[in-house]
Amino acid sequence: MSALTDRRTYAVLAAVQAGDAVACAIPVAPITKAFDAVGLAPELRPLIPWVKTASALGLLSVYRLPGLARLTTFMLTVYFVLAVAFHVRARDWSPGLLAASSFLALYGAMTARGPATPETAVRA
């Protein structure tokens, strides 16, 4: 079993997504600045905390529904493709682009591997 397939990795990333959902809901100044930098429409901003919350719950589903967790990592891959595209389109070469690119690579790799299940953990 690798870190990419470990259920604890999914739990840690769920906590990250939940924390980000709270930060987006408040919203904290750096997030507002990042949304402004990439030109995210103000009417879409209230949806982001809900998306982040849903992704946190989807990642936590790894314990009971590993297929849903894998679908969640796929959807997060799509989300971060869009985030990277927004940064590039806006010519925003900030650390946010590096973060979005890193999460894109992480969730893409996690989608490709899928979560470990009790059956696969025994074989590893």
Short mmCIF file of N, CA and C in Angstrom, two decimals:
data_model
loop_
_atom_site.label_atom_id
_atom_site.label_comp_id
_atom_site.label_asym_id
_atom_site.label_seq_id
_atom_site.Cartn_x
_atom_site.Cartn_y
_atom_site.Cartn_z
N MET A 1 0.85 -1.17 0.00
CA MET A 1 0.00 0.00 0.00
C MET A 1 0.89 1.23 0.00
N SER A 2 0.53 2.21 -0.81
CA SER A 2 1.29 3.45 -0.87
C SER A 2 0.49 4.57 -0.23
N ALA A 3 1.15 5.69 -0.05
CA ALA A 3 0.47 6.86 0.52
C ALA A 3 -0.70 7.30 -0.36
N LEU A 4 -0.59 7.10 -1.67
CA LEU A 4 -1.66 7.50 -2.58
C LEU A 4 -2.92 6.67 -2.40
N THR A 5 -2.78 5.45 -1.93
CA THR A 5 -3.94 4.58 -1.78
C THR A 5 -4.39 4.41 -0.33
N ASP A 6 -3.59 4.90 0.59
CA ASP A 6 -3.88 4.74 2.02
C ASP A 6 -5.13 5.54 2.41
N ARG A 7 -6.01 4.90 3.13
CA ARG A 7 -7.25 5.56 3.55
C ARG A 7 -6.97 6.74 4.47
N ARG A 8 -5.85 6.71 5.20
CA ARG A 8 -5.52 7.85 6.05
C ARG A 8 -5.20 9.09 5.21
N THR A 9 -4.63 8.90 4.04
CA THR A 9 -4.38 10.02 3.14
C THR A 9 -5.70 10.67 2.74
N TYR A 10 -6.68 9.85 2.45
CA TYR A 10 -8.01 10.37 2.10
C TYR A 10 -8.59 11.17 3.28
N ALA A 11 -8.41 10.68 4.49
CA ALA A 11 -8.93 11.37 5.67
C ALA A 11 -8.24 12.71 5.88
N VAL A 12 -6.92 12.74 5.71
CA VAL A 12 -6.18 14.01 5.86
C VAL A 12 -6.63 15.00 4.80
N LEU A 13 -6.76 14.55 3.57
CA LEU A 13 -7.20 15.45 2.51
C LEU A 13 -8.65 15.89 2.71
N ALA A 14 -9.47 15.06 3.32
CA ALA A 14 -10.83 15.48 3.66
C ALA A 14 -10.79 16.61 4.67
N ALA A 15 -9.89 16.52 5.65
CA ALA A 15 -9.75 17.59 6.63
C ALA A 15 -9.28 18.88 5.96
N VAL A 16 -8.37 18.77 5.00
CA VAL A 16 -7.89 19.94 4.26
C VAL A 16 -9.06 20.57 3.50
N GLN A 17 -9.85 19.75 2.83
CA GLN A 17 -10.99 20.26 2.08
C GLN A 17 -12.02 20.92 3.01
N ALA A 18 -12.26 20.31 4.16
CA ALA A 18 -13.21 20.88 5.12
C ALA A 18 -12.73 22.23 5.64
N GLY A 19 -11.45 22.31 5.95
CA GLY A 19 -10.88 23.58 6.41
C GLY A 19 -10.96 24.64 5.33
N ASP A 20 -10.70 24.24 4.09
CA ASP A 20 -10.79 25.17 2.97
C ASP A 20 -12.24 25.61 2.76
N ALA A 21 -13.18 24.71 2.98
CA ALA A 21 -14.60 25.07 2.86
C ALA A 21 -14.96 26.16 3.86
N VAL A 22 -14.49 26.01 5.07
CA VAL A 22 -14.76 27.03 6.11
C VAL A 22 -14.12 28.35 5.71
N ALA A 23 -12.87 28.30 5.26
CA ALA A 23 -12.17 29.53 4.87
C ALA A 23 -12.86 30.21 3.69
N CYS A 24 -13.40 29.43 2.77
CA CYS A 24 -14.12 30.01 1.64
C CYS A 24 -15.48 30.57 2.06
N ALA A 25 -16.10 29.96 3.05
CA ALA A 25 -17.42 30.41 3.50
C ALA A 25 -17.33 31.72 4.26
N ILE A 26 -16.22 31.96 4.94
CA ILE A 26 -16.11 33.16 5.79
C ILE A 26 -16.22 34.44 4.96
N PRO A 27 -15.63 34.74 3.88
CA PRO A 27 -14.38 34.26 3.29
C PRO A 27 -13.19 35.03 3.85
N VAL A 28 -12.08 34.34 3.97
CA VAL A 28 -10.86 35.00 4.45
C VAL A 28 -10.27 35.81 3.30
N ALA A 29 -9.55 36.87 3.66
CA ALA A 29 -9.03 37.82 2.67
C ALA A 29 -8.18 37.18 1.57
N PRO A 30 -7.25 36.27 1.89
CA PRO A 30 -6.44 35.70 0.80
C PRO A 30 -7.27 34.93 -0.22
N ILE A 31 -8.35 34.31 0.22
CA ILE A 31 -9.19 33.57 -0.72
C ILE A 31 -9.96 34.54 -1.61
N THR A 32 -10.47 35.61 -1.03
CA THR A 32 -11.14 36.62 -1.83
C THR A 32 -10.17 37.20 -2.86
N LYS A 33 -8.94 37.46 -2.43
CA LYS A 33 -7.92 37.99 -3.33
C LYS A 33 -7.62 37.00 -4.46
N ALA A 34 -7.54 35.71 -4.12
CA ALA A 34 -7.28 34.69 -5.14
C ALA A 34 -8.44 34.60 -6.12
N PHE A 35 -9.67 34.64 -5.63
CA PHE A 35 -10.83 34.59 -6.51
C PHE A 35 -10.85 35.82 -7.43
N ASP A 36 -10.51 36.98 -6.87
CA ASP A 36 -10.44 38.19 -7.69
C ASP A 36 -9.36 38.06 -8.76
N ALA A 37 -8.20 37.49 -8.40
CA ALA A 37 -7.07 37.38 -9.32
C ALA A 37 -7.40 36.52 -10.53
N VAL A 38 -8.18 35.47 -10.32
CA VAL A 38 -8.52 34.59 -11.44
C VAL A 38 -9.83 34.96 -12.11
N GLY A 39 -10.50 35.96 -11.59
CA GLY A 39 -11.74 36.44 -12.21
C GLY A 39 -12.94 35.54 -11.97
N LEU A 40 -12.98 34.88 -10.82
CA LEU A 40 -14.15 34.05 -10.50
C LEU A 40 -15.34 34.95 -10.24
N ALA A 41 -16.42 34.73 -10.94
CA ALA A 41 -17.61 35.57 -10.83
C ALA A 41 -18.15 35.56 -9.40
N PRO A 42 -18.53 36.71 -8.89
CA PRO A 42 -19.05 36.80 -7.52
C PRO A 42 -20.25 35.88 -7.26
N GLU A 43 -21.07 35.66 -8.27
CA GLU A 43 -22.25 34.82 -8.06
C GLU A 43 -21.89 33.33 -7.93
N LEU A 44 -20.69 32.94 -8.35
CA LEU A 44 -20.26 31.55 -8.20
C LEU A 44 -19.56 31.29 -6.86
N ARG A 45 -19.07 32.31 -6.23
CA ARG A 45 -18.29 32.15 -5.00
C ARG A 45 -19.04 31.46 -3.87
N PRO A 46 -20.33 31.72 -3.68
CA PRO A 46 -21.04 31.01 -2.60
C PRO A 46 -21.14 29.50 -2.83
N LEU A 47 -20.95 29.03 -4.05
CA LEU A 47 -21.01 27.60 -4.33
C LEU A 47 -19.75 26.87 -3.89
N ILE A 48 -18.63 27.56 -3.84
CA ILE A 48 -17.34 26.92 -3.57
C ILE A 48 -17.33 26.20 -2.21
N PRO A 49 -17.80 26.82 -1.11
CA PRO A 49 -17.80 26.08 0.16
C PRO A 49 -18.61 24.78 0.10
N TRP A 50 -19.70 24.78 -0.66
CA TRP A 50 -20.51 23.57 -0.79
C TRP A 50 -19.77 22.50 -1.57
N VAL A 51 -19.07 22.91 -2.62
CA VAL A 51 -18.27 21.96 -3.40
C VAL A 51 -17.18 21.36 -2.52
N LYS A 52 -16.51 22.21 -1.74
CA LYS A 52 -15.43 21.73 -0.87
C LYS A 52 -15.98 20.79 0.21
N THR A 53 -17.14 21.13 0.78
CA THR A 53 -17.76 20.27 1.79
C THR A 53 -18.14 18.92 1.21
N ALA A 54 -18.73 18.94 0.02
CA ALA A 54 -19.10 17.68 -0.64
C ALA A 54 -17.87 16.84 -0.93
N SER A 55 -16.78 17.49 -1.33
CA SER A 55 -15.57 16.72 -1.62
C SER A 55 -14.98 16.13 -0.35
N ALA A 56 -15.07 16.85 0.77
CA ALA A 56 -14.58 16.30 2.04
C ALA A 56 -15.38 15.06 2.42
N LEU A 57 -16.69 15.13 2.27
CA LEU A 57 -17.53 13.97 2.59
C LEU A 57 -17.24 12.81 1.63
N GLY A 58 -17.03 13.14 0.35
CA GLY A 58 -16.71 12.10 -0.62
C GLY A 58 -15.39 11.41 -0.32
N LEU A 59 -14.40 12.19 0.11
CA LEU A 59 -13.11 11.59 0.47
C LEU A 59 -13.25 10.69 1.70
N LEU A 60 -14.07 11.12 2.65
CA LEU A 60 -14.27 10.31 3.85
C LEU A 60 -15.05 9.02 3.56
N SER A 61 -15.74 8.98 2.43
CA SER A 61 -16.49 7.77 2.09
C SER A 61 -15.57 6.59 1.80
N VAL A 62 -14.26 6.83 1.77
CA VAL A 62 -13.30 5.77 1.48
C VAL A 62 -13.45 4.59 2.44
N TYR A 63 -13.93 4.84 3.65
CA TYR A 63 -14.05 3.78 4.65
C TYR A 63 -15.22 2.84 4.38
N ARG A 64 -16.26 3.34 3.72
CA ARG A 64 -17.44 2.51 3.46
C ARG A 64 -17.72 2.30 1.98
N LEU A 65 -17.41 3.33 1.18
CA LEU A 65 -17.72 3.30 -0.25
C LEU A 65 -16.50 3.73 -1.05
N PRO A 66 -15.50 2.86 -1.19
CA PRO A 66 -14.28 3.27 -1.88
C PRO A 66 -14.51 3.73 -3.32
N GLY A 67 -15.54 3.21 -3.97
CA GLY A 67 -15.85 3.66 -5.33
C GLY A 67 -16.26 5.13 -5.35
N LEU A 68 -17.02 5.55 -4.36
CA LEU A 68 -17.41 6.96 -4.26
C LEU A 68 -16.19 7.83 -3.98
N ALA A 69 -15.29 7.33 -3.16
CA ALA A 69 -14.06 8.09 -2.87
C ALA A 69 -13.24 8.26 -4.14
N ARG A 70 -13.19 7.22 -4.96
CA ARG A 70 -12.44 7.33 -6.22
C ARG A 70 -13.13 8.29 -7.17
N LEU A 71 -14.46 8.26 -7.23
CA LEU A 71 -15.20 9.23 -8.03
C LEU A 71 -14.90 10.65 -7.54
N THR A 72 -14.82 10.80 -6.23
CA THR A 72 -14.52 12.11 -5.66
C THR A 72 -13.14 12.60 -6.07
N THR A 73 -12.14 11.71 -6.05
CA THR A 73 -10.80 12.14 -6.49
C THR A 73 -10.83 12.51 -7.98
N PHE A 74 -11.63 11.81 -8.76
CA PHE A 74 -11.77 12.17 -10.18
C PHE A 74 -12.38 13.57 -10.33
N MET A 75 -13.46 13.82 -9.58
CA MET A 75 -14.12 15.12 -9.66
C MET A 75 -13.19 16.23 -9.15
N LEU A 76 -12.38 15.93 -8.13
CA LEU A 76 -11.40 16.92 -7.67
C LEU A 76 -10.33 17.16 -8.74
N THR A 77 -9.98 16.14 -9.49
CA THR A 77 -9.06 16.32 -10.61
C THR A 77 -9.65 17.29 -11.62
N VAL A 78 -10.91 17.12 -11.95
CA VAL A 78 -11.59 18.03 -12.87
C VAL A 78 -11.61 19.44 -12.29
N TYR A 79 -11.94 19.56 -11.01
CA TYR A 79 -11.98 20.86 -10.33
C TYR A 79 -10.63 21.57 -10.46
N PHE A 80 -9.54 20.83 -10.22
CA PHE A 80 -8.23 21.46 -10.27
C PHE A 80 -7.74 21.69 -11.70
N VAL A 81 -8.22 20.94 -12.67
CA VAL A 81 -7.97 21.29 -14.08
C VAL A 81 -8.56 22.66 -14.35
N LEU A 82 -9.79 22.87 -13.89
CA LEU A 82 -10.44 24.16 -14.08
C LEU A 82 -9.71 25.26 -13.31
N ALA A 83 -9.26 24.97 -12.09
CA ALA A 83 -8.54 25.97 -11.30
C ALA A 83 -7.25 26.38 -12.00
N VAL A 84 -6.50 25.41 -12.50
CA VAL A 84 -5.26 25.72 -13.23
C VAL A 84 -5.59 26.53 -14.48
N ALA A 85 -6.63 26.14 -15.19
CA ALA A 85 -7.02 26.87 -16.40
C ALA A 85 -7.39 28.32 -16.07
N PHE A 86 -8.10 28.54 -14.96
CA PHE A 86 -8.46 29.90 -14.56
C PHE A 86 -7.21 30.72 -14.26
N HIS A 87 -6.26 30.12 -13.57
CA HIS A 87 -5.00 30.83 -13.26
C HIS A 87 -4.26 31.19 -14.54
N VAL A 88 -4.14 30.24 -15.46
CA VAL A 88 -3.40 30.48 -16.70
C VAL A 88 -4.12 31.52 -17.55
N ARG A 89 -5.43 31.38 -17.67
CA ARG A 89 -6.21 32.33 -18.46
C ARG A 89 -6.06 33.75 -17.93
N ALA A 90 -6.00 33.89 -16.61
CA ALA A 90 -5.87 35.21 -15.99
C ALA A 90 -4.41 35.66 -15.91
N ARG A 91 -3.50 34.81 -16.38
CA ARG A 91 -2.06 35.09 -16.28
C ARG A 91 -1.67 35.35 -14.83
N ASP A 92 -2.25 34.57 -13.97
CA ASP A 92 -1.97 34.67 -12.53
C ASP A 92 -0.91 33.62 -12.20
N TRP A 93 0.32 34.04 -12.12
CA TRP A 93 1.44 33.14 -11.88
C TRP A 93 1.78 33.10 -10.39
N SER A 94 0.79 33.25 -9.55
CA SER A 94 0.97 33.29 -8.10
C SER A 94 1.20 31.89 -7.54
N PRO A 95 1.52 31.80 -6.25
CA PRO A 95 1.63 30.48 -5.62
C PRO A 95 0.34 29.66 -5.71
N GLY A 96 -0.78 30.32 -5.92
CA GLY A 96 -2.04 29.60 -6.09
C GLY A 96 -2.01 28.67 -7.29
N LEU A 97 -1.30 29.08 -8.36
CA LEU A 97 -1.17 28.21 -9.53
C LEU A 97 -0.36 26.97 -9.18
N LEU A 98 0.70 27.14 -8.41
CA LEU A 98 1.51 26.00 -7.99
C LEU A 98 0.70 25.05 -7.11
N ALA A 99 -0.08 25.63 -6.20
CA ALA A 99 -0.92 24.80 -5.32
C ALA A 99 -1.96 24.03 -6.14
N ALA A 100 -2.63 24.73 -7.05
CA ALA A 100 -3.65 24.07 -7.87
C ALA A 100 -3.03 22.98 -8.73
N SER A 101 -1.86 23.24 -9.29
CA SER A 101 -1.17 22.24 -10.11
C SER A 101 -0.76 21.03 -9.29
N SER A 102 -0.31 21.29 -8.07
CA SER A 102 0.09 20.18 -7.19
C SER A 102 -1.10 19.31 -6.82
N PHE A 103 -2.21 19.96 -6.46
CA PHE A 103 -3.42 19.18 -6.14
C PHE A 103 -3.94 18.44 -7.38
N LEU A 104 -3.81 19.05 -8.54
CA LEU A 104 -4.21 18.38 -9.78
C LEU A 104 -3.41 17.09 -9.96
N ALA A 105 -2.11 17.17 -9.78
CA ALA A 105 -1.27 15.97 -9.93
C ALA A 105 -1.60 14.93 -8.85
N LEU A 106 -1.79 15.39 -7.62
CA LEU A 106 -2.10 14.47 -6.52
C LEU A 106 -3.41 13.73 -6.75
N TYR A 107 -4.47 14.48 -7.02
CA TYR A 107 -5.78 13.84 -7.19
C TYR A 107 -5.83 13.00 -8.47
N GLY A 108 -5.11 13.42 -9.51
CA GLY A 108 -5.03 12.60 -10.71
C GLY A 108 -4.38 11.26 -10.43
N ALA A 109 -3.28 11.29 -9.68
CA ALA A 109 -2.59 10.04 -9.32
C ALA A 109 -3.46 9.18 -8.41
N MET A 110 -4.16 9.82 -7.48
CA MET A 110 -5.03 9.05 -6.59
C MET A 110 -6.18 8.41 -7.36
N THR A 111 -6.70 9.12 -8.36
CA THR A 111 -7.76 8.56 -9.18
C THR A 111 -7.25 7.34 -9.95
N ALA A 112 -6.06 7.47 -10.50
CA ALA A 112 -5.49 6.36 -11.28
C ALA A 112 -5.26 5.12 -10.41
N ARG A 113 -4.81 5.32 -9.20
CA ARG A 113 -4.50 4.18 -8.31
C ARG A 113 -5.74 3.66 -7.59
N GLY A 114 -6.62 4.55 -7.18
CA GLY A 114 -7.78 4.15 -6.39
C GLY A 114 -7.39 3.89 -4.95
N PRO A 115 -8.36 3.91 -4.06
CA PRO A 115 -8.07 3.69 -2.65
C PRO A 115 -7.81 2.22 -2.34
N ALA A 116 -7.00 2.01 -1.32
CA ALA A 116 -6.79 0.64 -0.85
C ALA A 116 -8.06 0.17 -0.16
N THR A 117 -8.37 -1.07 -0.37
CA THR A 117 -9.49 -1.70 0.33
C THR A 117 -8.89 -2.80 1.20
N PRO A 118 -9.62 -3.32 2.15
CA PRO A 118 -9.07 -4.40 2.96
C PRO A 118 -8.55 -5.56 2.11
N GLU A 119 -9.22 -5.84 0.99
CA GLU A 119 -8.78 -6.93 0.13
C GLU A 119 -7.44 -6.62 -0.53
N THR A 120 -7.27 -5.38 -1.04
CA THR A 120 -6.03 -5.03 -1.73
C THR A 120 -4.90 -4.82 -0.74
N ALA A 121 -5.19 -4.42 0.48
CA ALA A 121 -4.16 -4.20 1.47
C ALA A 121 -3.49 -5.51 1.85
N VAL A 122 -4.26 -6.60 1.85
CA VAL A 122 -3.71 -7.92 2.18
C VAL A 122 -2.74 -8.37 1.09
N ARG A 123 -3.06 -8.09 -0.17
CA ARG A 123 -2.21 -8.51 -1.29
C ARG A 123 -0.94 -7.70 -1.37
N ALA A 124 -0.92 -6.48 -0.85
CA ALA A 124 0.24 -5.60 -1.02
C ALA A 124 1.40 -6.00 -0.15
#
